[in-house]
PDB file of C-alpha atoms in Angstrom:
ATOM      1  CA  MET A 414      -1.315   8.359 -13.674  1.00 43.00           C
ATOM      2  CA  THR A 415       0.534  10.530 -16.150  1.00 41.00           C
ATOM      3  CA  VAL A 416       2.397  13.654 -15.134  1.00 42.00           C
ATOM      4  CA  GLN A 417      -0.370  15.782 -16.685  1.00 44.00           C
ATOM      5  CA  GLU A 418      -3.104  14.327 -14.512  1.00 76.00           C
ATOM      6  CA  GLN A 419      -3.780  15.408 -10.959  1.00 90.00           C
ATOM      7  CA  CYS A 420      -3.304  12.912  -8.176  1.00 96.00           C
ATOM      8  CA  ASN A 421      -6.043  13.131  -5.545  1.00 97.00           C
ATOM      9  CA  ILE A 422      -4.591  12.636  -2.061  1.00 98.00           C
ATOM     10  CA  LEU A 423      -6.072  11.847   1.344  1.00 98.00           C
ATOM     11  CA  ILE A 424      -3.918  12.823   4.345  1.00 98.00           C
ATOM     12  CA  VAL A 425      -4.444  10.718   7.482  1.00 98.00           C
ATOM     13  CA  ASP A 426      -2.773  11.909  10.694  1.00 97.00           C
ATOM     14  CA  ASP A 427      -4.070  12.628  14.193  1.00 95.00           C
ATOM     15  CA  HIS A 428      -1.812  15.674  14.639  1.00 95.00           C
ATOM     16  CA  PRO A 429      -3.327  18.874  13.126  1.00 96.00           C
ATOM     17  CA  LEU A 430       0.102  20.496  12.836  1.00 95.00           C
ATOM     18  CA  MET A 431       1.478  17.518  10.905  1.00 95.00           C
ATOM     19  CA  ARG A 432      -1.506  17.513   8.553  1.00 96.00           C
ATOM     20  CA  ARG A 433      -1.051  21.218   7.911  1.00 96.00           C
ATOM     21  CA  GLY A 434       2.666  20.786   7.246  1.00 96.00           C
ATOM     22  CA  VAL A 435       2.114  17.917   4.820  1.00 97.00           C
ATOM     23  CA  ARG A 436      -0.647  19.859   3.040  1.00 97.00           C
ATOM     24  CA  GLN A 437       1.594  22.913   2.630  1.00 96.00           C
ATOM     25  CA  LEU A 438       4.383  20.717   1.259  1.00 96.00           C
ATOM     26  CA  LEU A 439       2.103  18.984  -1.244  1.00 97.00           C
ATOM     27  CA  GLU A 440       0.551  22.259  -2.367  1.00 95.00           C
ATOM     28  CA  LEU A 441       3.957  23.230  -3.768  1.00 94.00           C
ATOM     29  CA  GLU A 442       3.303  20.703  -6.542  1.00 94.00           C
ATOM     30  CA  PRO A 443       0.344  21.530  -8.870  1.00 94.00           C
ATOM     31  CA  SER A 444      -0.181  17.887  -9.855  1.00 95.00           C
ATOM     32  CA  LEU A 445      -0.993  16.924  -6.258  1.00 96.00           C
ATOM     33  CA  ASN A 446      -4.519  17.679  -5.082  1.00 96.00           C
ATOM     34  CA  ILE A 447      -5.542  17.185  -1.430  1.00 97.00           C
ATOM     35  CA  VAL A 448      -9.167  16.024  -1.398  1.00 97.00           C
ATOM     36  CA  ALA A 449      -9.495  15.554   2.374  1.00 97.00           C
ATOM     37  CA  GLU A 450      -7.730  15.294   5.725  1.00 97.00           C
ATOM     38  CA  ALA A 451      -8.638  12.624   8.258  1.00 97.00           C
ATOM     39  CA  SER A 452      -7.721  12.836  11.942  1.00 97.00           C
ATOM     40  CA  ASN A 453      -8.271   9.136  12.701  1.00 97.00           C
ATOM     41  CA  GLY A 454      -8.655   5.743  11.086  1.00 96.00           C
ATOM     42  CA  ASN A 455     -12.451   5.698  11.002  1.00 96.00           C
ATOM     43  CA  GLU A 456     -12.535   9.065   9.232  1.00 97.00           C
ATOM     44  CA  ALA A 457      -9.926   7.776   6.789  1.00 97.00           C
ATOM     45  CA  ILE A 458     -12.069   4.764   5.860  1.00 97.00           C
ATOM     46  CA  THR A 459     -15.172   6.951   5.407  1.00 97.00           C
ATOM     47  CA  PHE A 460     -13.349   9.527   3.249  1.00 98.00           C
ATOM     48  CA  ALA A 461     -11.593   6.825   1.202  1.00 97.00           C
ATOM     49  CA  CYS A 462     -14.875   5.074   0.410  1.00 96.00           C
ATOM     50  CA  GLN A 463     -16.623   8.350  -0.472  1.00 96.00           C
ATOM     51  CA  LEU A 464     -13.872  10.149  -2.382  1.00 97.00           C
ATOM     52  CA  LEU A 465     -11.853   7.246  -3.861  1.00 95.00           C
ATOM     53  CA  PRO A 466      -8.477   9.052  -3.695  1.00 97.00           C
ATOM     54  CA  ASP A 467      -5.550   7.954  -5.848  1.00 96.00           C
ATOM     55  CA  LEU A 468      -3.066   8.108  -2.969  1.00 97.00           C
ATOM     56  CA  ILE A 469      -3.410   7.913   0.819  1.00 98.00           C
ATOM     57  CA  LEU A 470      -0.700   9.179   3.175  1.00 98.00           C
ATOM     58  CA  LEU A 471      -1.245   7.214   6.382  1.00 98.00           C
ATOM     59  CA  ASP A 472       0.205   7.851   9.838  1.00 97.00           C
ATOM     60  CA  LEU A 473       1.054   4.757  11.876  1.00 94.00           C
ATOM     61  CA  ASN A 474       0.664   5.776  15.525  1.00 92.00           C
ATOM     62  CA  MET A 475      -2.828   7.222  15.909  1.00 93.00           C
ATOM     63  CA  LYS A 476      -5.305   7.255  18.773  1.00 89.00           C
ATOM     64  CA  GLY A 477      -8.107   4.767  18.314  1.00 90.00           C
ATOM     65  CA  LEU A 478      -7.663   2.743  15.151  1.00 92.00           C
ATOM     66  CA  SER A 479      -3.936   2.284  14.474  1.00 94.00           C
ATOM     67  CA  GLY A 480      -2.365   2.872  11.090  1.00 95.00           C
ATOM     68  CA  LEU A 481      -1.985  -0.891  10.644  1.00 93.00           C
ATOM     69  CA  ASP A 482      -5.638  -1.594  11.461  1.00 94.00           C
ATOM     70  CA  THR A 483      -6.702   1.304   9.245  1.00 97.00           C
ATOM     71  CA  LEU A 484      -4.621  -0.070   6.364  1.00 95.00           C
ATOM     72  CA  LYS A 485      -6.133  -3.547   6.764  1.00 92.00           C
ATOM     73  CA  ALA A 486      -9.641  -2.068   6.890  1.00 94.00           C
ATOM     74  CA  LEU A 487      -9.009  -0.004   3.754  1.00 95.00           C
ATOM     75  CA  ARG A 488      -7.793  -3.057   1.856  1.00 90.00           C
ATOM     76  CA  ASN A 489     -10.730  -5.129   3.125  1.00 88.00           C
ATOM     77  CA  GLU A 490     -13.046  -2.420   1.790  1.00 90.00           C
ATOM     78  CA  GLY A 491     -11.435  -2.890  -1.608  1.00 88.00           C
ATOM     79  CA  ILE A 492      -9.826   0.564  -1.638  1.00 92.00           C
ATOM     80  CA  ALA A 493      -7.473   0.477  -4.608  1.00 89.00           C
ATOM     81  CA  ALA A 494      -5.604   3.699  -3.762  1.00 94.00           C
ATOM     82  CA  ARG A 495      -1.873   3.537  -3.318  1.00 95.00           C
ATOM     83  CA  ILE A 496      -1.224   3.746   0.435  1.00 97.00           C
ATOM     84  CA  ILE A 497       2.018   5.265   1.687  1.00 97.00           C
ATOM     85  CA  VAL A 498       2.811   5.056   5.389  1.00 97.00           C
ATOM     86  CA  LEU A 499       4.236   8.345   6.708  1.00 97.00           C
ATOM     87  CA  THR A 500       5.473   7.877  10.254  1.00 96.00           C
ATOM     88  CA  VAL A 501       8.239   8.440  12.816  1.00 94.00           C
ATOM     89  CA  SER A 502       8.624   4.719  13.462  1.00 92.00           C
ATOM     90  CA  ASP A 503      11.571   2.895  11.914  1.00 90.00           C
ATOM     91  CA  SER A 504      10.858  -0.276  13.901  1.00 88.00           C
ATOM     92  CA  ARG A 505      11.473  -3.360  11.804  1.00 85.00           C
ATOM     93  CA  SER A 506       8.327  -5.043  13.149  1.00 82.00           C
ATOM     94  CA  ASP A 507       6.213  -2.016  12.176  1.00 89.00           C
ATOM     95  CA  ILE A 508       7.779  -1.877   8.715  1.00 90.00           C
ATOM     96  CA  TYR A 509       7.287  -5.574   7.981  1.00 86.00           C
ATOM     97  CA  ALA A 510       3.719  -5.564   9.340  1.00 88.00           C
ATOM     98  CA  LEU A 511       2.657  -2.559   7.232  1.00 91.00           C
ATOM     99  CA  ILE A 512       4.295  -3.837   4.046  1.00 89.00           C
ATOM    100  CA  ASP A 513       2.775  -7.294   4.507  1.00 85.00           C
ATOM    101  CA  ALA A 514      -0.638  -5.696   5.072  1.00 87.00           C
ATOM    102  CA  GLY A 515      -0.518  -4.007   1.674  1.00 87.00           C
ATOM    103  CA  ALA A 516       1.288  -0.666   2.032  1.00 93.00           C
ATOM    104  CA  ASP A 517       2.834   0.628  -1.218  1.00 93.00           C
ATOM    105  CA  GLY A 518       5.557   2.594   0.523  1.00 95.00           C
ATOM    106  CA  TYR A 519       7.002   3.612   3.890  1.00 96.00           C
ATOM    107  CA  LEU A 520       8.427   7.087   4.477  1.00 97.00           C
ATOM    108  CA  LEU A 521       9.822   8.622   7.644  1.00 96.00           C
ATOM    109  CA  LYS A 522       8.558  11.982   8.852  1.00 95.00           C
ATOM    110  CA  ASP A 523      12.070  13.216   9.618  1.00 93.00           C
ATOM    111  CA  SER A 524      12.984  13.106   5.908  1.00 93.00           C
ATOM    112  CA  GLU A 525      14.053  16.355   4.258  1.00 94.00           C
ATOM    113  CA  PRO A 526      10.929  18.111   2.876  1.00 94.00           C
ATOM    114  CA  GLU A 527      12.336  18.206  -0.675  1.00 95.00           C
ATOM    115  CA  LEU A 528      13.073  14.472  -0.586  1.00 96.00           C
ATOM    116  CA  LEU A 529       9.678  13.728   0.914  1.00 96.00           C
ATOM    117  CA  LEU A 530       7.914  15.657  -1.833  1.00 96.00           C
ATOM    118  CA  LYS A 531       9.995  13.876  -4.474  1.00 96.00           C
ATOM    119  CA  LYS A 532       9.082  10.467  -3.031  1.00 96.00           C
ATOM    120  CA  ILE A 533       5.379  11.339  -2.855  1.00 97.00           C
ATOM    121  CA  LEU A 534       5.478  12.448  -6.490  1.00 96.00           C
ATOM    122  CA  GLN A 535       7.059   9.113  -7.394  1.00 95.00           C
ATOM    123  CA  ALA A 536       4.307   7.329  -5.462  1.00 95.00           C
ATOM    124  CA  ALA A 537       1.691   9.389  -7.330  1.00 95.00           C
ATOM    125  CA  ASN A 538       3.199   8.066 -10.556  1.00 92.00           C
ATOM    126  CA  GLY A 539       2.874   4.447  -9.496  1.00 89.00           C
ATOM    127  CA  GLU A 540       6.199   3.724  -7.810  1.00 91.00           C
ATOM    128  CA  ASN A 541       6.703   2.008  -4.467  1.00 91.00           C
ATOM    129  CA  VAL A 542       8.660   4.434  -2.282  1.00 95.00           C
ATOM    130  CA  PHE A 543      10.758   3.926   0.831  1.00 95.00           C
ATOM    131  CA  SER A 544      13.143   5.945   2.972  1.00 94.00           C
ATOM    132  CA  ASP A 545      16.738   4.697   2.638  1.00 91.00           C
ATOM    133  CA  ILE A 546      16.890   3.022   6.053  1.00 90.00           C
ATOM    134  CA  ILE A 547      13.600   1.245   5.336  1.00 91.00           C
ATOM    135  CA  LEU A 548      15.059  -0.178   2.121  1.00 88.00           C
ATOM    136  CA  GLU A 549      18.035  -1.498   4.098  1.00 85.00           C
ATOM    137  CA  TYR A 550      15.713  -3.251   6.551  1.00 83.00           C
ATOM    138  CA  LEU A 551      13.652  -4.759   3.737  1.00 82.00           C
ATOM    139  CA  ASP A 552      16.774  -5.933   1.896  1.00 78.00           C
ATOM    140  CA  SER A 553      18.091  -7.626   5.025  1.00 75.00           C
ATOM    141  CA  ARG A 554      14.814  -9.382   5.803  1.00 70.00           C
ATOM    142  CA  ASP A 555      15.207 -13.122   6.140  1.00 58.00           C
ATOM    143  CA  ASP A 556      15.324 -14.407   2.571  1.00 55.00           C
ATOM    144  CA  GLN A 557      14.807 -17.936   3.804  1.00 50.00           C
ATOM    145  CA  SER A 558      11.270 -17.315   5.020  1.00 67.00           C
ATOM    146  CA  ASP A 559       8.425 -18.731   2.962  1.00 76.00           C
ATOM    147  CA  PRO A 560       6.896 -15.779   1.060  1.00 80.00           C
ATOM    148  CA  PHE A 561       3.581 -17.643   0.768  1.00 85.00           C
ATOM    149  CA  GLU A 562       3.185 -17.381   4.555  1.00 81.00           C
ATOM    150  CA  SER A 563       2.821 -13.604   4.189  1.00 80.00           C
ATOM    151  CA  LEU A 564      -0.172 -13.949   1.841  1.00 87.00           C
ATOM    152  CA  THR A 565      -3.620 -13.412   3.287  1.00 86.00           C
ATOM    153  CA  GLU A 566      -6.288 -16.074   2.845  1.00 88.00           C
ATOM    154  CA  ARG A 567      -7.998 -13.942   0.193  1.00 90.00           C
ATOM    155  CA  GLU A 568      -4.717 -13.377  -1.677  1.00 92.00           C
ATOM    156  CA  LEU A 569      -4.190 -17.149  -1.726  1.00 92.00           C
ATOM    157  CA  ASP A 570      -7.715 -17.583  -3.094  1.00 94.00           C
ATOM    158  CA  VAL A 571      -6.940 -15.108  -5.873  1.00 95.00           C
ATOM    159  CA  LEU A 572      -3.577 -16.750  -6.613  1.00 95.00           C
ATOM    160  CA  GLN A 573      -5.260 -20.141  -6.920  1.00 94.00           C
ATOM    161  CA  GLU A 574      -7.640 -18.729  -9.538  1.00 95.00           C
ATOM    162  CA  VAL A 575      -4.790 -16.960 -11.347  1.00 95.00           C
ATOM    163  CA  ALA A 576      -2.963 -20.297 -11.510  1.00 94.00           C
ATOM    164  CA  ARG A 577      -6.087 -21.809 -13.113  1.00 92.00           C
ATOM    165  CA  GLY A 578      -5.777 -19.222 -15.877  1.00 93.00           C
ATOM    166  CA  MET A 579      -8.790 -17.139 -14.911  1.00 94.00           C
ATOM    167  CA  SER A 580      -9.042 -13.459 -15.872  1.00 95.00           C
ATOM    168  CA  ASN A 581      -9.596 -10.689 -13.319  1.00 95.00           C
ATOM    169  CA  LYS A 582     -13.249 -10.511 -14.341  1.00 95.00           C
ATOM    170  CA  GLN A 583     -13.704 -14.258 -13.909  1.00 96.00           C
ATOM    171  CA  ILE A 584     -11.941 -14.199 -10.519  1.00 96.00           C
ATOM    172  CA  ALA A 585     -14.132 -11.307  -9.367  1.00 95.00           C
ATOM    173  CA  SER A 586     -17.267 -13.215 -10.341  1.00 95.00           C
ATOM    174  CA  HIS A 587     -16.086 -16.469  -8.785  1.00 94.00           C
ATOM    175  CA  LEU A 588     -15.044 -14.893  -5.457  1.00 94.00           C
ATOM    176  CA  HIS A 589     -17.936 -12.386  -5.370  1.00 93.00           C
ATOM    177  CA  ILE A 590     -15.660  -9.352  -5.140  1.00 93.00           C
ATOM    178  CA  SER A 591     -15.103  -6.383  -7.452  1.00 93.00           C
ATOM    179  CA  GLU A 592     -12.619  -6.488 -10.298  1.00 93.00           C
ATOM    180  CA  GLU A 593     -10.812  -3.541  -8.690  1.00 92.00           C
ATOM    181  CA  THR A 594     -10.409  -5.545  -5.476  1.00 92.00           C
ATOM    182  CA  VAL A 595      -8.964  -8.431  -7.482  1.00 94.00           C
ATOM    183  CA  LYS A 596      -6.377  -6.036  -8.940  1.00 93.00           C
ATOM    184  CA  VAL A 597      -5.428  -4.865  -5.433  1.00 91.00           C
ATOM    185  CA  HIS A 598      -4.982  -8.447  -4.218  1.00 92.00           C
ATOM    186  CA  ILE A 599      -2.878  -9.346  -7.262  1.00 94.00           C
ATOM    187  CA  ARG A 600      -0.680  -6.270  -6.825  1.00 91.00           C
ATOM    188  CA  ASN A 601      -0.074  -7.109  -3.152  1.00 89.00           C
ATOM    189  CA  MET A 602       0.473 -10.777  -3.983  1.00 90.00           C
ATOM    190  CA  LEU A 603       3.108 -10.022  -6.642  1.00 90.00           C
ATOM    191  CA  ARG A 604       4.932  -7.686  -4.275  1.00 86.00           C
ATOM    192  CA  LYS A 605       4.991 -10.208  -1.429  1.00 86.00           C
ATOM    193  CA  LEU A 606       6.202 -12.995  -3.735  1.00 87.00           C
ATOM    194  CA  ASN A 607       8.736 -10.571  -5.251  1.00 81.00           C
ATOM    195  CA  VAL A 608       7.698 -11.332  -8.819  1.00 85.00           C
ATOM    196  CA  ARG A 609       6.589  -9.046 -11.635  1.00 83.00           C
ATOM    197  CA  SER A 610       3.950 -11.067 -13.449  1.00 88.00           C
ATOM    198  CA  ARG A 611       0.999 -13.409 -12.988  1.00 90.00           C
ATOM    199  CA  VAL A 612       2.904 -16.077 -14.906  1.00 89.00           C
ATOM    200  CA  ALA A 613       5.852 -15.922 -12.489  1.00 88.00           C
ATOM    201  CA  ALA A 614       3.474 -16.092  -9.521  1.00 91.00           C
ATOM    202  CA  THR A 615       1.724 -19.094 -11.075  1.00 92.00           C
ATOM    203  CA  VAL A 616       5.044 -20.903 -11.576  1.00 88.00           C
ATOM    204  CA  MET A 617       5.991 -20.301  -7.921  1.00 88.00           C
ATOM    205  CA  TYR A 618       2.576 -21.495  -6.770  1.00 89.00           C
ATOM    206  CA  LEU A 619       2.660 -24.696  -8.847  1.00 89.00           C
ATOM    207  CA  GLU A 620       6.242 -25.467  -7.824  1.00 85.00           C
ATOM    208  CA  ARG A 621       5.283 -25.099  -4.174  1.00 84.00           C
ATOM    209  CA  LYS A 622       2.248 -27.354  -4.601  1.00 82.00           C
ATOM    210  CA  SER A 623       4.393 -30.040  -6.226  1.00 78.00           C
ATOM    211  CA  GLN A 624       6.871 -30.138  -3.351  1.00 71.00           C
TER     212      GLN A 624
END
């Protein structure tokens, strides 16, 4: 998304006051357009599938479907929107679980409004965004753990096809999923493996297989 284009945003939070506050903050920036507000996870999935927003701001602790379950459901539906978790929780387990499930960012609700708006704008322009303390937790995560263990079964399927040299279109046809869903899986896969390209991911995959 270029700066000139509008970014269509879905706000997901079970607190009406929080939704209103976030909406008022985002409305300060003309390039951000709120297409809907969802008060629970099921609403979020319905709106996301109908409206195909560019960016979803997702609360973690909601009644009914949790933010984590909502995120997993959105990704399973092939929603390609960037999903930024906006929550009060700075629990390491929450952070790791949401990032591993495919979140593109993790921001804390107690952030200064100006900083929050700046981060959301960065997310709208394709960046992964995190509050400072979240970055510290992610940096200190056990580097010795096997990154392949964090991949879902479907992400491993996609990686296997990438390693065979197949294009997104070919992978989509082979796995009976949409090309957009393939792109989502590849984006999540690259982030989890901490590499920037399909080639680098392929090298890691082949090295691991040869061990």
